[in-house]
Tab-separated table of C-alpha atoms in Angstrom:
chain	number	residue	atom	x	y	z
A	1	GLU	CA	10.124	-181.782	-60.853
A	2	VAL	CA	11.426	-178.545	-59.378
A	3	GLN	CA	13.070	-179.213	-56.045
A	4	LEU	CA	15.861	-178.454	-53.594
A	5	VAL	CA	17.485	-181.262	-51.629
A	6	GLU	CA	19.757	-180.616	-48.657
A	7	SER	CA	22.465	-183.007	-47.509
A	8	GLY	CA	25.401	-183.092	-45.121
A	9	GLY	CA	23.562	-182.827	-41.829
A	10	GLY	CA	24.441	-184.944	-38.828
A	11	LEU	CA	25.911	-185.033	-35.343
A	12	VAL	CA	28.919	-182.833	-34.593
A	13	GLN	CA	30.708	-181.973	-31.359
A	14	PRO	CA	30.741	-178.429	-29.978
A	15	GLY	CA	33.517	-176.465	-31.641
A	16	GLY	CA	33.344	-178.628	-34.727
A	17	SER	CA	32.547	-177.889	-38.357
A	18	LEU	CA	30.072	-179.137	-40.909
A	19	ARG	CA	29.229	-178.323	-44.512
A	20	LEU	CA	25.688	-178.485	-45.816
A	21	SER	CA	24.912	-178.806	-49.508
A	22	CYS	CA	21.712	-178.000	-51.347
A	23	ALA	CA	21.167	-179.484	-54.801
A	24	ALA	CA	18.695	-177.898	-57.176
A	25	SER	CA	16.934	-179.938	-59.815
A	26	GLY	CA	14.345	-179.058	-62.434
A	27	PHE	CA	15.522	-175.444	-62.602
A	28	SER	CA	18.707	-173.362	-62.673
A	29	LEU	CA	19.896	-171.781	-59.441
A	30	SER	CA	21.899	-169.164	-61.325
A	31	ASP	CA	19.246	-166.447	-61.463
A	32	HIS	CA	18.110	-166.869	-57.847
A	33	TYR	CA	19.146	-165.213	-54.641
A	34	MET	CA	19.448	-168.170	-52.257
A	35	ASP	CA	19.040	-168.334	-48.496
A	36	TRP	CA	19.586	-170.663	-45.585
A	37	VAL	CA	16.949	-170.700	-42.852
A	38	ARG	CA	17.034	-172.773	-39.673
A	39	GLN	CA	14.578	-173.972	-37.079
A	40	ALA	CA	15.692	-175.128	-33.646
A	41	PRO	CA	13.632	-177.955	-32.105
A	42	GLY	CA	10.216	-176.659	-31.096
A	43	LYS	CA	11.086	-173.101	-32.105
A	44	GLY	CA	10.252	-170.666	-34.881
A	45	LEU	CA	12.083	-169.920	-38.111
A	46	GLU	CA	15.365	-167.997	-38.192
A	47	TRP	CA	16.904	-166.602	-41.374
A	48	VAL	CA	20.639	-167.419	-41.443
A	49	ALA	CA	22.292	-166.190	-44.651
A	50	GLN	CA	21.792	-165.138	-48.255
A	51	ILE	CA	23.935	-165.148	-51.380
A	52	LYS	CA	22.901	-163.087	-54.375
A	53	ASN	CA	23.381	-164.125	-58.004
A	54	LYS	CA	26.317	-163.471	-60.347
A	55	ARG	CA	24.675	-160.324	-61.722
A	56	ASN	CA	24.803	-158.969	-58.171
A	57	SER	CA	28.387	-160.084	-57.552
A	58	TYR	CA	27.453	-163.034	-55.334
A	59	THR	CA	27.046	-160.594	-52.424
A	60	THR	CA	26.473	-162.333	-49.087
A	61	GLU	CA	24.572	-161.370	-45.934
A	62	TYR	CA	24.451	-163.100	-42.546
A	63	ALA	CA	22.453	-163.076	-39.358
A	64	ALA	CA	24.385	-161.658	-36.416
A	65	SER	CA	24.179	-165.026	-34.651
A	66	VAL	CA	26.313	-166.737	-37.315
A	67	LYS	CA	28.413	-163.931	-38.800
A	68	GLY	CA	32.106	-164.809	-38.758
A	69	ARG	CA	31.375	-168.521	-38.198
A	70	PHE	CA	29.234	-169.511	-41.193
A	71	ASN	CA	30.004	-169.054	-44.885
A	72	ILE	CA	27.437	-169.306	-47.678
A	73	SER	CA	28.622	-170.093	-51.209
A	74	ARG	CA	27.322	-171.448	-54.470
A	75	ASP	CA	28.477	-173.305	-57.586
A	76	ASP	CA	26.046	-172.427	-60.351
A	77	SER	CA	27.808	-174.761	-62.789
A	78	LYS	CA	26.814	-177.663	-60.513
A	79	ASN	CA	23.498	-176.153	-59.416
A	80	LEU	CA	24.635	-176.330	-55.806
A	81	LEU	CA	24.375	-174.109	-52.738
A	82	TYR	CA	26.552	-174.573	-49.655
A	83	LEU	CA	26.687	-173.561	-46.010
A	84	GLU	CA	30.027	-174.011	-44.257
A	85	MET	CA	29.513	-173.939	-40.487
A	86	ASN	CA	32.407	-173.534	-38.059
A	87	SER	CA	32.817	-173.151	-34.291
A	88	LEU	CA	29.470	-174.825	-33.794
A	89	THR	CA	27.677	-174.584	-30.460
A	90	THR	CA	24.617	-176.341	-29.072
A	91	GLU	CA	22.648	-173.210	-30.033
A	92	ASP	CA	23.223	-174.119	-33.697
A	93	THR	CA	21.260	-177.365	-33.349
A	94	ALA	CA	18.413	-177.059	-35.840
A	95	VAL	CA	16.882	-178.193	-39.087
A	96	TYR	CA	18.538	-176.174	-41.855
A	97	TYR	CA	16.562	-175.340	-44.979
A	98	CYS	CA	17.841	-173.933	-48.244
A	99	ALA	CA	15.283	-171.643	-49.812
A	100	ASP	CA	14.519	-168.721	-52.052
A	101	CYS	CA	13.016	-166.352	-49.485
A	102	GLY	CA	12.789	-163.213	-51.542
A	103	SER	CA	10.580	-161.755	-54.194
A	104	HIS	CA	11.185	-164.403	-56.857
A	105	PRO	CA	7.855	-166.063	-57.697
A	106	SER	CA	9.302	-169.565	-57.162
A	107	GLY	CA	9.465	-169.360	-53.362
A	108	ILE	CA	11.012	-172.801	-53.350
A	109	TRP	CA	12.263	-174.526	-50.180
A	110	GLY	CA	14.117	-177.766	-49.550
A	111	GLN	CA	12.948	-180.444	-47.132
A	112	GLY	CA	15.611	-179.625	-44.543
A	113	ALA	CA	18.718	-181.211	-43.012
A	114	LEU	CA	19.097	-181.829	-39.281
A	115	VAL	CA	22.263	-180.594	-37.606
A	116	THR	CA	22.796	-181.711	-34.015
A	117	VAL	CA	25.619	-180.184	-32.001
A	118	SER	CA	26.278	-182.304	-28.941
A	119	SER	CA	29.102	-183.970	-27.050
B	1	ASP	CA	17.200	-153.966	-37.666
B	2	ILE	CA	13.563	-154.287	-38.628
B	3	GLN	CA	11.385	-156.146	-36.125
B	4	MET	CA	8.247	-158.054	-37.076
B	5	THR	CA	5.416	-158.407	-34.567
B	6	GLN	CA	2.947	-161.144	-35.474
B	7	SER	CA	-0.416	-161.624	-33.794
B	8	PRO	CA	-2.109	-163.568	-32.436
B	9	SER	CA	0.389	-166.202	-31.299
B	10	SER	CA	-2.374	-168.807	-31.309
B	11	LEU	CA	-5.883	-169.003	-32.628
B	12	SER	CA	-8.729	-171.494	-32.275
B	13	ALA	CA	-11.216	-171.620	-35.111
B	14	SER	CA	-13.722	-173.922	-36.785
B	15	VAL	CA	-13.957	-175.271	-40.308
B	16	GLY	CA	-15.642	-172.623	-42.435
B	17	ASP	CA	-14.504	-169.684	-40.288
B	18	ARG	CA	-12.784	-166.615	-41.697
B	19	VAL	CA	-9.505	-165.891	-39.923
B	20	THR	CA	-7.019	-163.053	-40.071
B	21	ILE	CA	-3.392	-162.979	-38.933
B	22	THR	CA	-1.477	-159.724	-38.686
B	23	CYS	CA	2.176	-158.746	-38.956
B	24	ARG	CA	3.453	-155.316	-38.081
B	25	ALA	CA	6.889	-154.091	-39.159
B	26	SER	CA	8.905	-151.641	-37.086
B	27	GLN	CA	9.789	-149.701	-40.263
B	28	ASP	CA	8.338	-149.234	-43.714
B	29	ILE	CA	9.048	-152.380	-45.762
B	30	ARG	CA	6.830	-151.386	-48.709
B	31	ASN	CA	5.538	-154.738	-50.001
B	32	GLY	CA	8.562	-156.859	-49.063
B	33	LEU	CA	6.655	-159.512	-47.122
B	34	GLY	CA	5.800	-163.172	-47.507
B	35	TRP	CA	3.470	-165.513	-45.644
B	36	TYR	CA	4.302	-169.154	-44.927
B	37	GLN	CA	2.399	-172.194	-43.709
B	38	GLN	CA	4.178	-174.961	-41.811
B	39	LYS	CA	2.757	-178.305	-40.735
B	40	PRO	CA	4.549	-180.439	-38.132
B	41	GLY	CA	7.626	-182.212	-39.449
B	42	THR	CA	7.520	-180.523	-42.841
B	43	ALA	CA	9.223	-177.571	-44.524
B	44	PRO	CA	7.475	-174.214	-44.643
B	45	LYS	CA	5.426	-173.536	-47.751
B	46	ARG	CA	5.063	-170.020	-49.109
B	47	LEU	CA	1.477	-168.878	-49.594
B	48	ILE	CA	1.881	-165.194	-50.420
B	49	TYR	CA	4.757	-163.056	-51.695
B	50	ALA	CA	5.096	-159.327	-52.317
B	51	ALA	CA	2.465	-158.876	-49.586
B	52	SER	CA	-0.505	-159.766	-51.789
B	53	SER	CA	0.585	-162.065	-54.647
B	54	LEU	CA	-0.775	-165.600	-54.356
B	55	GLN	CA	1.855	-168.298	-54.788
B	56	SER	CA	1.172	-170.574	-57.744
B	57	GLY	CA	-0.892	-173.602	-56.693
B	58	VAL	CA	-2.142	-172.083	-53.441
B	59	PRO	CA	-5.938	-172.067	-52.994
B	60	SER	CA	-7.681	-168.755	-53.533
B	61	ARG	CA	-9.152	-168.798	-50.010
B	62	PHE	CA	-5.750	-167.469	-48.926
B	63	SER	CA	-5.132	-163.770	-49.484
B	64	GLY	CA	-2.659	-161.169	-48.309
B	65	SER	CA	-2.967	-157.432	-47.988
B	66	GLY	CA	-1.145	-154.399	-46.679
B	67	SER	CA	1.937	-152.341	-47.364
B	68	GLY	CA	4.324	-150.216	-45.386
B	69	THR	CA	4.118	-151.514	-41.829
B	70	GLU	CA	0.787	-153.370	-41.519
B	71	PHE	CA	0.069	-156.676	-43.228
B	72	THR	CA	-2.625	-159.308	-42.977
B	73	LEU	CA	-3.101	-162.890	-44.076
B	74	THR	CA	-6.742	-163.894	-44.453
B	75	ILE	CA	-8.169	-167.374	-44.887
B	76	SER	CA	-11.698	-166.847	-46.129
B	77	SER	CA	-13.169	-170.244	-45.208
B	78	LEU	CA	-11.024	-172.572	-43.126
B	79	GLN	CA	-10.537	-176.097	-44.378
B	80	PRO	CA	-9.312	-179.038	-42.267
B	81	GLU	CA	-5.922	-178.984	-43.995
B	82	ASP	CA	-5.358	-175.328	-43.019
B	83	PHE	CA	-4.681	-176.080	-39.359
B	84	ALA	CA	-0.975	-175.337	-39.100
B	85	THR	CA	1.476	-172.660	-37.979
B	86	TYR	CA	1.780	-169.496	-40.042
B	87	TYR	CA	4.754	-167.131	-40.262
B	88	CYS	CA	5.380	-163.811	-41.941
B	89	LEU	CA	8.819	-162.918	-43.321
B	90	GLN	CA	10.153	-159.461	-44.111
B	91	TYR	CA	12.628	-159.429	-47.006
B	92	LYS	CA	12.971	-155.712	-47.686
B	93	SER	CA	16.225	-155.331	-45.719
B	94	PHE	CA	18.728	-157.442	-43.814
B	95	PRO	CA	18.624	-159.270	-41.526
B	96	TYR	CA	15.387	-160.917	-42.630
B	97	PRO	CA	13.185	-161.454	-39.549
B	98	PHE	CA	10.368	-163.945	-39.379
B	99	GLY	CA	7.338	-163.227	-37.271
B	100	GLN	CA	6.951	-165.265	-34.093
B	101	GLY	CA	4.358	-167.546	-35.676
B	102	THR	CA	0.622	-168.119	-35.264
B	103	LYS	CA	-0.549	-171.608	-34.365
B	104	LEU	CA	-3.993	-172.175	-35.840
B	105	GLU	CA	-5.863	-174.907	-34.002
B	106	ILE	CA	-9.222	-176.579	-34.379
B	107	LYS	CA	-11.882	-175.304	-31.991
């Protein structure tokens, strides 16, 4: 079965850090551009970051709201995608999804990981 | 940055109705647009990509059209399982904005 599974979510204090992982199974991540998208409680969807594939030099892009605090990376040998989140604030509380948001026909999304930033 | 304006924000309709949701881009995005369906407590599911290509496994009552700055998602005959929130997503240039969402409710 083709799927993405996020892990690493949880409760973190303001100013803290957390790393999310996204494991792909049933397919190879290596050809895909991969994204992180988040959804705050009761709110709409917000694109967070993208990392391109090796052929495109693993180029990264970020939303202004997370630039300089979040880092997206990947390990194609392990079929894993990561999101390192630093200097977290309560505004970062959300469900985080890994996904292929672009033009690839797969359009696959994970089930999401909840990150709660609270003291 | 490109802005996406989605309308309406909510919609009441009956089973069997034809409904249309619209997204307008602030700049030409060619066909770089996808449509998503989200039900409460679940991940979004892509219905349409490249503005008009039907995602594999998605019923044919869903269709997308448009290019440039005006895009529509049409559900030809609403089924009970279609009541959900729908989002458009522009992926032509960064940052990728989602539309504000359209909540489709049962009349």
